[in-house]
């Protein structure tokens, strides 16, 4: 029987449990008995010998077929798997793009603050401790959910970010990519006493010396290296921004591409993205510097395609890092080419735009009964021909499109690389003068720690009260910036 059919048999009707709340009775699963799929977080036991004494929780959307990607998401200190599930935004994109997520959890039995032990060689090196337990979870997911071993990714915050870097170094044969948020370079510390020194200022090593720490984690490895995203707030005084620089130096050296960027761009939330390409011109390392952000995972609550998560301790309202990480890994582009399905259409092009539409065309694929068009990761149409016009769009906004061929049985083939279409026109500039309290009430700003920040630009507007007044300029829609000197 085909794995996809087995997968459908194994997937059960989604649970009606409230999203974000653990089931009262966790599901127990063994290698011989596939875990039940449900749209909520469930605990899995019996996933392996578990030398690191970790707990495994999984989010496995019922509609996800066999051969889908797998994401491992590691929480920070004092957090839990459930907190990371509820606030990080990963379930949204697992539903939208189609993949499974495993949330490993450590407890105070391992560390008094429930931190992953990124500083302990007995726990964070190949074949040992917590690192080995995480890899056993990956193997369980491959056996039980049918996860694609070529598309396994790991991400983590703070101590989870430090463990992420160590996992990428120790298991480059397991992980195709990683994302380190407010974390540490691989093997920055090899004892708990040295950990705090890494957090406030890692050693002044050359890129080659940082790279050597990765190469020494799996001596003799000659395969491809993981693609790495690095997220860091410029006002992080728990894990200092110097760690992001060390991570950049470390992984660009491992890739052999140097530290000269191939491009920079400005993203929402005062975020600067810097790209370092491999020899083929594909991004291998990307850094995301969030101006003014402290220690935490960047999230951006909302219903937009690029929004996600909810604010909580160490989940900071700036930008949806999960969305940009997923796009960097290619999770929004469907299955990779070269499999048994139809190939990706060639020549995907934007042929025209108006204020509310975008037109696309591509080369026909032999054997295609229809095509699946996705906008910003969500399916929007199934045309039978090799062109499509998307309507009802917002003026002055950029949209990302991919196309995949669908055969007569309904199997979706490989997706194209994304193209961007930007509609013409835009919302006229609008200005609003009001108190900080009124701006927040009207949805133009938000609060954090008693202060008010403009939505979009995240500029600090001062204390949350009715006495401080500012003028905010809105352009484009939903993006507000201070304009006290004139709109």
Tab-separated table of C-alpha atoms in Angstrom:
chain	number	residue	atom	x	y	z
A	1	UNK	CA	0.000	0.000	0.000
A	2	UNK	CA	1.303	3.480	-0.883
A	3	UNK	CA	2.600	5.569	2.081
A	4	UNK	CA	0.103	8.336	1.258
A	5	UNK	CA	-2.781	5.856	1.587
A	6	UNK	CA	-1.385	4.501	4.835
A	7	UNK	CA	-1.067	8.057	6.048
A	8	UNK	CA	-4.729	8.771	5.337
A	9	UNK	CA	-5.752	5.625	7.175
A	10	UNK	CA	-3.654	6.591	10.159
A	11	UNK	CA	-5.070	10.127	10.302
A	12	UNK	CA	-8.266	10.277	12.317
A	13	UNK	CA	-10.974	12.895	12.540
A	14	UNK	CA	-9.616	16.062	14.152
A	15	UNK	CA	-10.281	16.542	17.817
A	16	UNK	CA	-12.680	19.288	18.882
A	17	UNK	CA	-10.506	20.199	21.843
A	18	UNK	CA	-9.810	23.899	22.231
A	19	UNK	CA	-6.697	24.977	20.292
A	20	UNK	CA	-3.722	25.560	22.516
A	21	UNK	CA	-4.906	23.412	25.452
A	22	UNK	CA	-3.376	20.017	26.184
A	23	UNK	CA	-5.734	17.051	26.138
A	24	UNK	CA	-6.721	15.923	29.601
A	25	UNK	CA	-5.604	12.404	28.690
A	26	UNK	CA	-2.448	12.464	26.548
A	27	UNK	CA	-2.306	10.067	23.602
A	28	UNK	CA	0.198	7.292	24.072
A	29	UNK	CA	1.938	6.002	20.957
A	30	UNK	CA	4.560	3.384	20.226
A	31	UNK	CA	6.559	2.582	17.138
A	32	UNK	CA	4.168	-0.231	16.311
A	33	UNK	CA	1.011	1.857	16.797
A	34	UNK	CA	0.778	5.164	14.881
A	35	UNK	CA	-0.192	8.262	16.837
A	36	UNK	CA	-3.662	9.664	16.297
A	37	UNK	CA	-3.765	12.859	14.253
A	38	UNK	CA	-5.718	15.745	15.703
A	39	UNK	CA	-5.731	19.509	15.475
A	40	UNK	CA	-4.390	19.989	18.968
A	41	UNK	CA	-1.178	19.276	20.847
A	42	UNK	CA	-0.722	15.724	22.080
A	43	UNK	CA	1.925	13.983	24.134
A	44	UNK	CA	3.720	10.994	22.642
A	45	UNK	CA	5.483	8.399	24.777
A	46	UNK	CA	7.605	5.431	23.809
A	47	UNK	CA	9.451	7.315	21.061
A	48	UNK	CA	12.834	5.849	21.996
A	49	UNK	CA	15.275	5.145	24.796
A	50	UNK	CA	15.242	8.895	25.557
A	51	UNK	CA	18.728	9.335	27.068
A	52	UNK	CA	18.070	13.042	27.683
A	53	UNK	CA	14.892	12.512	29.756
A	54	UNK	CA	12.800	14.784	27.500
A	55	UNK	CA	9.077	14.770	26.793
A	56	UNK	CA	7.660	14.692	23.250
A	57	UNK	CA	4.584	16.629	22.171
A	58	UNK	CA	3.335	16.722	18.583
A	59	UNK	CA	0.951	18.734	16.445
A	60	UNK	CA	-0.118	16.593	13.486
A	61	UNK	CA	-2.878	18.185	11.363
A	62	UNK	CA	-5.250	15.510	10.103
A	63	UNK	CA	-5.074	16.634	6.467
A	64	UNK	CA	-1.278	16.444	6.153
A	65	UNK	CA	-0.206	13.559	3.852
A	66	UNK	CA	2.803	11.294	4.097
A	67	UNK	CA	6.044	12.768	2.795
A	68	UNK	CA	5.420	16.149	4.420
A	69	UNK	CA	8.144	18.234	6.123
A	70	UNK	CA	8.781	18.073	9.858
A	71	UNK	CA	9.630	20.984	12.162
A	72	UNK	CA	11.173	20.562	15.621
A	73	UNK	CA	10.435	23.584	17.851
A	74	UNK	CA	12.381	24.053	21.116
A	75	UNK	CA	11.056	26.315	23.867
A	76	UNK	CA	13.128	28.710	25.990
A	77	UNK	CA	13.920	28.648	29.706
A	78	UNK	CA	10.913	28.676	32.076
A	79	UNK	CA	8.661	27.810	29.108
A	80	UNK	CA	6.823	24.647	28.117
A	81	UNK	CA	5.989	22.866	24.894
A	82	UNK	CA	2.401	24.037	25.274
A	83	UNK	CA	3.450	27.689	25.603
A	84	UNK	CA	5.547	27.439	22.458
A	85	UNK	CA	2.682	25.712	20.642
A	86	UNK	CA	0.153	28.330	21.746
A	87	UNK	CA	2.210	31.472	21.061
A	88	UNK	CA	4.859	30.826	18.383
A	89	UNK	CA	2.582	30.578	15.353
A	90	UNK	CA	3.841	27.214	14.130
A	91	UNK	CA	0.393	25.520	14.193
A	92	UNK	CA	-1.006	28.159	11.801
A	93	UNK	CA	1.569	27.427	9.128
A	94	UNK	CA	1.477	23.674	9.744
A	95	UNK	CA	-2.209	23.937	8.797
A	96	UNK	CA	-1.651	26.331	5.878
A	97	UNK	CA	1.407	24.754	4.276
A	98	UNK	CA	0.996	21.158	5.414
A	99	UNK	CA	3.622	19.765	7.791
A	100	UNK	CA	3.938	18.264	11.267
A	101	UNK	CA	5.517	19.923	14.303
A	102	UNK	CA	7.200	18.246	17.263
A	103	UNK	CA	7.636	20.270	20.448
A	104	UNK	CA	10.264	18.663	22.712
A	105	UNK	CA	9.998	19.644	26.362
A	106	UNK	CA	12.514	19.634	29.157
A	107	UNK	CA	11.567	20.051	32.802
A	108	UNK	CA	13.007	21.148	36.132
A	109	UNK	CA	14.150	17.555	36.604
A	110	UNK	CA	16.839	18.282	34.007
A	111	UNK	CA	17.438	21.966	34.763
A	112	UNK	CA	16.067	24.118	37.565
A	113	UNK	CA	14.793	26.704	35.041
A	114	UNK	CA	13.621	24.105	32.507
A	115	UNK	CA	16.351	25.158	30.067
A	116	UNK	CA	17.682	22.862	27.380
A	117	UNK	CA	21.304	22.072	28.285
A	118	UNK	CA	23.062	23.785	25.357
A	119	UNK	CA	26.194	24.224	27.499
A	120	UNK	CA	26.702	20.565	28.541
A	121	UNK	CA	28.657	18.224	26.212
A	122	UNK	CA	26.920	15.265	27.865
A	123	UNK	CA	23.581	16.609	26.587
A	124	UNK	CA	24.196	18.607	23.400
A	125	UNK	CA	26.598	16.501	21.322
A	126	UNK	CA	26.060	13.775	18.753
A	127	UNK	CA	24.643	10.562	20.191
A	128	UNK	CA	24.325	11.891	23.724
A	129	UNK	CA	21.686	13.161	26.115
A	130	UNK	CA	19.028	15.653	25.074
A	131	UNK	CA	20.371	15.950	21.526
A	132	UNK	CA	19.994	12.206	21.015
A	133	UNK	CA	16.466	12.310	22.444
A	134	UNK	CA	15.456	15.003	19.935
A	135	UNK	CA	16.826	12.913	17.067
A	136	UNK	CA	14.869	9.902	18.352
A	137	UNK	CA	11.744	12.077	18.079
A	138	UNK	CA	12.664	12.798	14.460
A	139	UNK	CA	13.055	9.079	13.743
A	140	UNK	CA	9.724	8.371	15.421
A	141	UNK	CA	8.020	11.015	13.256
A	142	UNK	CA	9.530	9.528	10.101
A	143	UNK	CA	8.267	6.050	11.035
A	144	UNK	CA	4.875	7.071	12.357
A	145	UNK	CA	3.824	10.190	10.437
A	146	UNK	CA	5.753	9.409	7.264
A	147	UNK	CA	7.765	12.644	7.562
A	148	UNK	CA	10.156	13.398	4.716
A	149	UNK	CA	13.682	12.834	6.024
A	150	UNK	CA	15.032	15.313	3.471
A	151	UNK	CA	12.950	18.123	4.938
A	152	UNK	CA	13.450	18.114	8.698
A	153	UNK	CA	14.046	21.506	10.329
A	154	UNK	CA	14.763	22.680	13.853
A	155	UNK	CA	14.093	26.019	15.520
A	156	UNK	CA	14.411	27.295	19.048
A	157	UNK	CA	14.345	30.314	21.351
A	158	UNK	CA	17.072	31.318	23.798
A	159	UNK	CA	18.333	28.083	25.415
A	160	UNK	CA	16.276	26.292	22.762
A	161	UNK	CA	18.142	28.384	20.205
A	162	UNK	CA	21.472	27.358	21.680
A	163	UNK	CA	20.413	23.721	21.496
A	164	UNK	CA	19.221	24.305	17.919
A	165	UNK	CA	22.701	25.486	16.891
A	166	UNK	CA	24.257	22.451	18.563
A	167	UNK	CA	21.816	20.079	16.854
A	168	UNK	CA	22.608	21.604	13.461
A	169	UNK	CA	26.315	21.145	14.141
A	170	UNK	CA	26.055	17.608	15.535
A	171	UNK	CA	23.427	16.337	13.078
A	172	UNK	CA	23.816	18.081	9.700
A	173	UNK	CA	22.759	14.752	8.185
A	174	UNK	CA	19.384	14.998	9.971
A	175	UNK	CA	18.433	18.678	9.690
A	176	UNK	CA	18.076	20.493	6.371
A	177	UNK	CA	17.780	23.867	8.063
A	178	UNK	CA	17.561	25.677	11.354
A	179	UNK	CA	16.436	28.930	12.934
A	180	UNK	CA	18.078	30.339	16.039
A	181	UNK	CA	16.084	33.035	17.877
A	182	UNK	CA	17.878	35.025	20.579
A	183	UNK	CA	20.267	32.085	20.840
A	184	UNK	CA	23.925	31.132	20.992
A	185	UNK	CA	26.490	29.849	18.469
A	186	UNK	CA	27.155	26.125	18.411
A	187	UNK	CA	29.409	24.951	21.240
A	188	UNK	CA	29.834	28.462	22.626
A	189	UNK	CA	30.026	27.027	26.167
A	190	UNK	CA	30.993	23.583	27.378
A	191	UNK	CA	30.053	24.080	31.049
A	192	UNK	CA	27.288	25.792	32.985
A	193	UNK	CA	29.855	28.156	34.505
A	194	UNK	CA	30.800	29.391	31.046
A	195	UNK	CA	27.209	29.801	29.869
A	196	UNK	CA	26.576	33.270	31.281
A	197	UNK	CA	29.762	34.557	29.676
A	198	UNK	CA	28.508	33.390	26.289
A	199	UNK	CA	25.181	35.087	26.799
A	200	UNK	CA	26.641	38.511	27.568
A	201	UNK	CA	29.605	38.291	25.212
A	202	UNK	CA	30.830	35.214	23.334
A	203	UNK	CA	34.540	34.670	22.816
A	204	UNK	CA	36.278	36.894	20.293
A	205	UNK	CA	36.919	34.160	17.749
A	206	UNK	CA	37.516	34.388	14.028
A	207	UNK	CA	34.855	33.014	11.662
A	208	UNK	CA	37.158	30.051	10.977
A	209	UNK	CA	37.461	29.309	14.695
A	210	UNK	CA	33.680	29.460	15.104
A	211	UNK	CA	33.306	27.249	12.041
A	212	UNK	CA	35.759	24.748	13.500
A	213	UNK	CA	33.397	24.223	16.436
A	214	UNK	CA	30.748	23.045	13.967
A	215	UNK	CA	33.126	20.879	11.971
A	216	UNK	CA	34.406	19.247	15.178
A	217	UNK	CA	30.859	18.323	16.184
A	218	UNK	CA	30.677	15.668	13.452
A	219	UNK	CA	34.223	14.977	12.279
A	220	UNK	CA	34.552	13.771	8.719
A	221	UNK	CA	31.112	14.933	7.601
A	222	UNK	CA	31.153	15.917	3.909
A	223	UNK	CA	27.461	16.250	3.084
A	224	UNK	CA	25.411	19.430	2.633
A	225	UNK	CA	25.159	21.874	5.528
A	226	UNK	CA	21.863	23.133	6.968
A	227	UNK	CA	20.528	26.535	5.907
A	228	UNK	CA	20.395	28.787	8.959
A	229	UNK	CA	18.208	31.763	9.918
A	230	UNK	CA	19.331	33.945	12.836
A	231	UNK	CA	16.860	36.187	14.715
A	232	UNK	CA	18.044	38.786	17.226
A	233	UNK	CA	16.708	41.891	18.953
A	234	UNK	CA	19.090	44.835	19.136
A	235	UNK	CA	17.989	45.567	22.722
A	236	UNK	CA	18.381	42.019	24.025
A	237	UNK	CA	20.265	42.183	27.320
A	238	UNK	CA	19.787	38.516	28.193
A	239	UNK	CA	21.477	37.044	25.116
A	240	UNK	CA	23.459	39.935	23.688
A	241	UNK	CA	23.400	40.771	19.950
A	242	UNK	CA	27.076	39.785	19.701
A	243	UNK	CA	25.823	36.200	19.637
A	244	UNK	CA	23.983	36.832	16.374
A	245	UNK	CA	27.231	38.108	14.863
A	246	UNK	CA	29.074	35.017	16.082
A	247	UNK	CA	26.338	32.786	14.646
A	248	UNK	CA	26.588	34.615	11.321
A	249	UNK	CA	30.377	34.203	11.299
A	250	UNK	CA	30.101	30.545	12.279
A	251	UNK	CA	27.644	29.403	9.644
A	252	UNK	CA	28.914	31.520	6.761
A	253	UNK	CA	32.348	30.049	7.424
A	254	UNK	CA	30.936	26.518	7.461
A	255	UNK	CA	29.313	27.243	4.098
A	256	UNK	CA	32.558	28.797	2.837
A	257	UNK	CA	30.825	31.961	1.634
A	258	UNK	CA	32.412	34.720	3.706
A	259	UNK	CA	30.742	37.462	5.707
A	260	UNK	CA	29.982	39.947	2.918
A	261	UNK	CA	26.197	40.091	2.454
A	262	UNK	CA	24.574	39.501	-0.916
A	263	UNK	CA	21.621	41.692	-0.083
A	264	UNK	CA	19.664	43.477	2.610
A	265	UNK	CA	15.999	44.377	2.878
A	266	UNK	CA	13.641	46.036	5.326
A	267	UNK	CA	10.786	43.989	6.771
A	268	UNK	CA	7.903	44.893	9.112
A	269	UNK	CA	8.570	45.484	12.787
A	270	UNK	CA	11.784	47.508	12.240
A	271	UNK	CA	13.451	44.338	10.998
A	272	UNK	CA	16.492	44.243	8.717
A	273	UNK	CA	17.103	41.025	6.788
A	274	UNK	CA	20.629	40.330	5.536
A	275	UNK	CA	21.228	37.490	3.078
A	276	UNK	CA	24.347	35.406	2.432
A	277	UNK	CA	24.058	33.207	-0.663
A	278	UNK	CA	25.716	29.897	-1.441
A	279	UNK	CA	27.717	29.299	-4.615
A	280	UNK	CA	24.503	28.700	-6.604
A	281	UNK	CA	22.989	32.012	-5.527
A	282	UNK	CA	20.506	30.477	-3.066
A	283	UNK	CA	20.320	31.934	0.470
A	284	UNK	CA	22.336	29.780	2.865
A	285	UNK	CA	22.406	32.069	5.905
A	286	UNK	CA	20.014	34.900	6.725
A	287	UNK	CA	20.106	37.265	9.693
A	288	UNK	CA	17.075	39.154	10.954
A	289	UNK	CA	17.896	42.083	13.237
A	290	UNK	CA	14.828	43.518	15.011
A	291	UNK	CA	15.531	47.092	16.081
A	292	UNK	CA	14.574	47.844	19.674
A	293	UNK	CA	13.393	44.324	20.491
A	294	UNK	CA	14.429	42.679	23.737
A	295	UNK	CA	14.815	38.995	24.554
A	296	UNK	CA	12.222	36.756	22.971
A	297	UNK	CA	10.670	35.291	19.853
A	298	UNK	CA	9.269	37.844	17.374
A	299	UNK	CA	5.553	37.317	16.739
A	300	UNK	CA	2.875	39.480	15.139
A	301	UNK	CA	-0.688	38.553	16.143
A	302	UNK	CA	-3.315	38.914	13.427
A	303	UNK	CA	-5.098	37.132	10.619
A	304	UNK	CA	-2.902	38.302	7.745
A	305	UNK	CA	-0.996	35.753	5.684
A	306	UNK	CA	2.303	36.899	7.180
A	307	UNK	CA	1.062	37.345	10.747
A	308	UNK	CA	1.142	34.791	13.537
A	309	UNK	CA	1.380	33.997	17.196
A	310	UNK	CA	0.222	35.730	20.332
A	311	UNK	CA	2.038	37.895	22.838
A	312	UNK	CA	3.148	36.451	26.157
A	313	UNK	CA	6.317	36.347	28.220
A	314	UNK	CA	9.197	36.191	25.705
A	315	UNK	CA	6.808	36.320	22.724
A	316	UNK	CA	7.209	39.899	21.500
A	317	UNK	CA	4.915	41.747	19.095
A	318	UNK	CA	7.208	42.834	16.259
A	319	UNK	CA	7.193	40.529	13.213
A	320	UNK	CA	6.070	36.957	12.571
A	321	UNK	CA	9.465	35.249	12.590
A	322	UNK	CA	7.780	31.891	12.016
A	323	UNK	CA	6.387	33.014	8.644
A	324	UNK	CA	9.723	34.319	7.358
A	325	UNK	CA	11.580	31.287	8.709
A	326	UNK	CA	9.150	28.948	6.948
A	327	UNK	CA	9.522	30.833	3.672
A	328	UNK	CA	13.326	30.760	4.024
A	329	UNK	CA	13.176	26.978	4.414
A	330	UNK	CA	10.751	26.670	1.489
A	331	UNK	CA	7.890	25.235	3.535
A	332	UNK	CA	5.477	27.394	1.543
A	333	UNK	CA	6.529	25.849	-1.771
A	334	UNK	CA	5.234	22.287	-1.437
A	335	UNK	CA	7.203	19.113	-2.122
A	336	UNK	CA	10.665	19.333	-3.683
A	337	UNK	CA	11.134	18.277	-7.291
A	338	UNK	CA	12.515	14.945	-8.358
A	339	UNK	CA	9.873	12.695	-6.794
A	340	UNK	CA	7.198	10.502	-8.386
A	341	UNK	CA	4.737	13.386	-8.890
A	342	UNK	CA	4.536	15.900	-11.697
A	343	UNK	CA	7.414	18.360	-12.010
A	344	UNK	CA	7.097	22.017	-11.122
A	345	UNK	CA	5.840	24.189	-13.985
A	346	UNK	CA	8.561	26.272	-15.596
A	347	UNK	CA	8.443	29.915	-16.562
A	348	UNK	CA	6.111	31.226	-13.862
A	349	UNK	CA	5.785	34.939	-14.628
A	350	UNK	CA	3.724	37.904	-13.497
A	351	UNK	CA	2.170	39.151	-16.741
A	352	UNK	CA	0.290	42.139	-15.358
A	353	UNK	CA	-1.078	43.890	-12.282
A	354	UNK	CA	-3.814	46.412	-11.516
A	355	UNK	CA	-4.879	48.007	-8.258
A	356	UNK	CA	-6.877	44.890	-7.336
A	357	UNK	CA	-5.551	42.032	-9.501
A	358	UNK	CA	-2.448	40.108	-10.527
A	359	UNK	CA	-2.113	37.968	-13.659
A	360	UNK	CA	0.202	34.958	-13.915
A	361	UNK	CA	1.267	32.560	-16.652
A	362	UNK	CA	3.489	29.485	-16.834
A	363	UNK	CA	4.459	26.687	-19.202
A	364	UNK	CA	2.037	23.732	-19.384
A	365	UNK	CA	3.074	20.451	-17.735
A	366	UNK	CA	2.446	17.202	-19.612
A	367	UNK	CA	-0.085	15.079	-17.731
A	368	UNK	CA	-1.489	17.957	-15.687
A	369	UNK	CA	-5.272	17.936	-15.247
A	370	UNK	CA	-5.198	21.258	-13.408
A	371	UNK	CA	-2.880	23.519	-11.439
A	372	UNK	CA	-2.807	24.596	-7.818
A	373	UNK	CA	-2.141	28.324	-7.374
A	374	UNK	CA	-1.100	29.511	-3.928
A	375	UNK	CA	-0.954	33.113	-2.727
A	376	UNK	CA	1.230	33.713	0.333
A	377	UNK	CA	1.088	29.977	1.054
A	378	UNK	CA	-2.696	29.608	0.825
A	379	UNK	CA	-4.444	27.889	-2.083
A	380	UNK	CA	-6.540	30.377	-4.072
A	381	UNK	CA	-7.418	28.624	-7.346
A	382	UNK	CA	-7.281	25.428	-9.436
A	383	UNK	CA	-7.237	26.570	-13.095
A	384	UNK	CA	-7.079	23.969	-15.854
A	385	UNK	CA	-5.037	26.224	-18.142
A	386	UNK	CA	-1.549	27.661	-17.753
A	387	UNK	CA	-2.620	31.136	-16.668
A	388	UNK	CA	-4.625	32.759	-13.904
A	389	UNK	CA	-5.765	36.213	-12.804
A	390	UNK	CA	-6.168	36.730	-9.071
A	391	UNK	CA	-8.746	39.395	-8.226
A	392	UNK	CA	-10.047	41.199	-5.155
A	393	UNK	CA	-6.555	42.173	-3.994
A	394	UNK	CA	-5.515	45.266	-2.039
A	395	UNK	CA	-3.850	48.155	-3.853
A	396	UNK	CA	-0.161	48.754	-3.252
A	397	UNK	CA	0.511	45.362	-1.629
A	398	UNK	CA	3.030	42.663	-2.602
A	399	UNK	CA	1.824	39.050	-2.920
A	400	UNK	CA	3.882	35.855	-3.350
A	401	UNK	CA	2.629	33.146	-5.732
A	402	UNK	CA	3.591	29.532	-6.394
A	403	UNK	CA	2.065	27.059	-8.869
A	404	UNK	CA	2.045	23.245	-8.854
A	405	UNK	CA	0.674	20.780	-11.400
A	406	UNK	CA	-2.092	18.363	-10.331
A	407	UNK	CA	-2.559	15.009	-12.084
A	408	UNK	CA	-5.857	13.249	-12.849
A	409	UNK	CA	-5.800	11.415	-9.499
A	410	UNK	CA	-5.580	14.691	-7.617
A	411	UNK	CA	-1.924	14.293	-6.600
A	412	UNK	CA	-0.183	17.652	-6.332
A	413	UNK	CA	3.302	17.810	-7.830
A	414	UNK	CA	6.289	19.965	-6.993
A	415	UNK	CA	5.716	23.700	-6.621
A	416	UNK	CA	7.560	26.455	-8.436
A	417	UNK	CA	9.761	28.971	-6.730
A	418	UNK	CA	7.714	31.959	-5.622
A	419	UNK	CA	7.230	35.077	-7.737
A	420	UNK	CA	6.119	38.422	-6.310
A	421	UNK	CA	3.355	40.589	-7.738
A	422	UNK	CA	2.798	44.095	-6.359
A	423	UNK	CA	-0.538	45.698	-7.101
A	424	UNK	CA	-0.658	49.289	-8.288
A	425	UNK	CA	-1.954	52.278	-6.340
A	426	UNK	CA	-2.344	52.085	-2.609
A	427	UNK	CA	-4.159	53.539	0.325
A	428	UNK	CA	-3.682	57.324	0.489
A	429	UNK	CA	-1.536	58.547	3.350
A	430	UNK	CA	-3.658	59.190	6.419
A	431	UNK	CA	-2.661	60.953	9.610
A	432	UNK	CA	-4.143	60.627	13.083
A	433	UNK	CA	-3.435	62.903	16.044
A	434	UNK	CA	-4.569	61.540	19.396
A	435	UNK	CA	-3.466	60.503	22.856
A	436	UNK	CA	-1.511	57.300	23.320
A	437	UNK	CA	-4.570	55.784	24.959
A	438	UNK	CA	-6.758	56.696	21.972
A	439	UNK	CA	-4.210	55.328	19.465
A	440	UNK	CA	-4.195	51.973	21.249
A	441	UNK	CA	-7.994	51.911	21.491
A	442	UNK	CA	-8.269	52.626	17.749
A	443	UNK	CA	-5.862	49.819	16.863
A	444	UNK	CA	-3.049	52.050	15.617
A	445	UNK	CA	-0.678	51.126	18.438
A	446	UNK	CA	-0.158	48.533	21.148
A	447	UNK	CA	1.218	48.392	24.676
A	448	UNK	CA	4.133	46.545	26.216
A	449	UNK	CA	5.526	47.054	29.708
A	450	UNK	CA	3.505	50.230	30.269
A	451	UNK	CA	4.730	51.857	27.061
A	452	UNK	CA	2.986	52.355	23.727
A	453	UNK	CA	4.440	51.267	20.369
A	454	UNK	CA	3.163	52.174	16.894
A	455	UNK	CA	1.808	49.200	14.950
A	456	UNK	CA	4.063	48.399	12.021
A	457	UNK	CA	7.036	50.649	12.775
A	458	UNK	CA	7.065	49.618	16.469
A	459	UNK	CA	8.355	53.080	17.405
A	460	UNK	CA	8.225	53.893	21.127
A	461	UNK	CA	5.543	56.536	21.738
A	462	UNK	CA	5.998	56.898	25.490
A	463	UNK	CA	3.776	55.991	28.416
A	464	UNK	CA	0.330	54.471	28.024
A	465	UNK	CA	-1.949	57.296	29.187
A	466	UNK	CA	-4.263	60.063	27.986
A	467	UNK	CA	-1.721	62.862	28.487
A	468	UNK	CA	0.890	61.998	25.836
A	469	UNK	CA	-0.221	62.943	22.313
A	470	UNK	CA	1.347	61.951	18.978
A	471	UNK	CA	0.576	62.123	15.277
A	472	UNK	CA	0.772	58.806	13.432
A	473	UNK	CA	1.002	58.458	9.646
A	474	UNK	CA	-0.536	55.343	8.069
A	475	UNK	CA	1.146	54.166	4.863
A	476	UNK	CA	0.687	51.483	3.677
A	477	UNK	CA	-2.496	50.263	5.334
A	478	UNK	CA	-1.851	48.997	8.851
A	479	UNK	CA	1.679	50.468	9.072
A	480	UNK	CA	1.927	53.474	11.406
A	481	UNK	CA	4.928	55.735	11.952
A	482	UNK	CA	5.455	58.821	14.105
A	483	UNK	CA	4.821	62.047	12.186
A	484	UNK	CA	4.846	64.703	14.911
A	485	UNK	CA	6.951	67.019	12.749
A	486	UNK	CA	4.392	66.952	9.929
A	487	UNK	CA	2.423	64.402	7.969
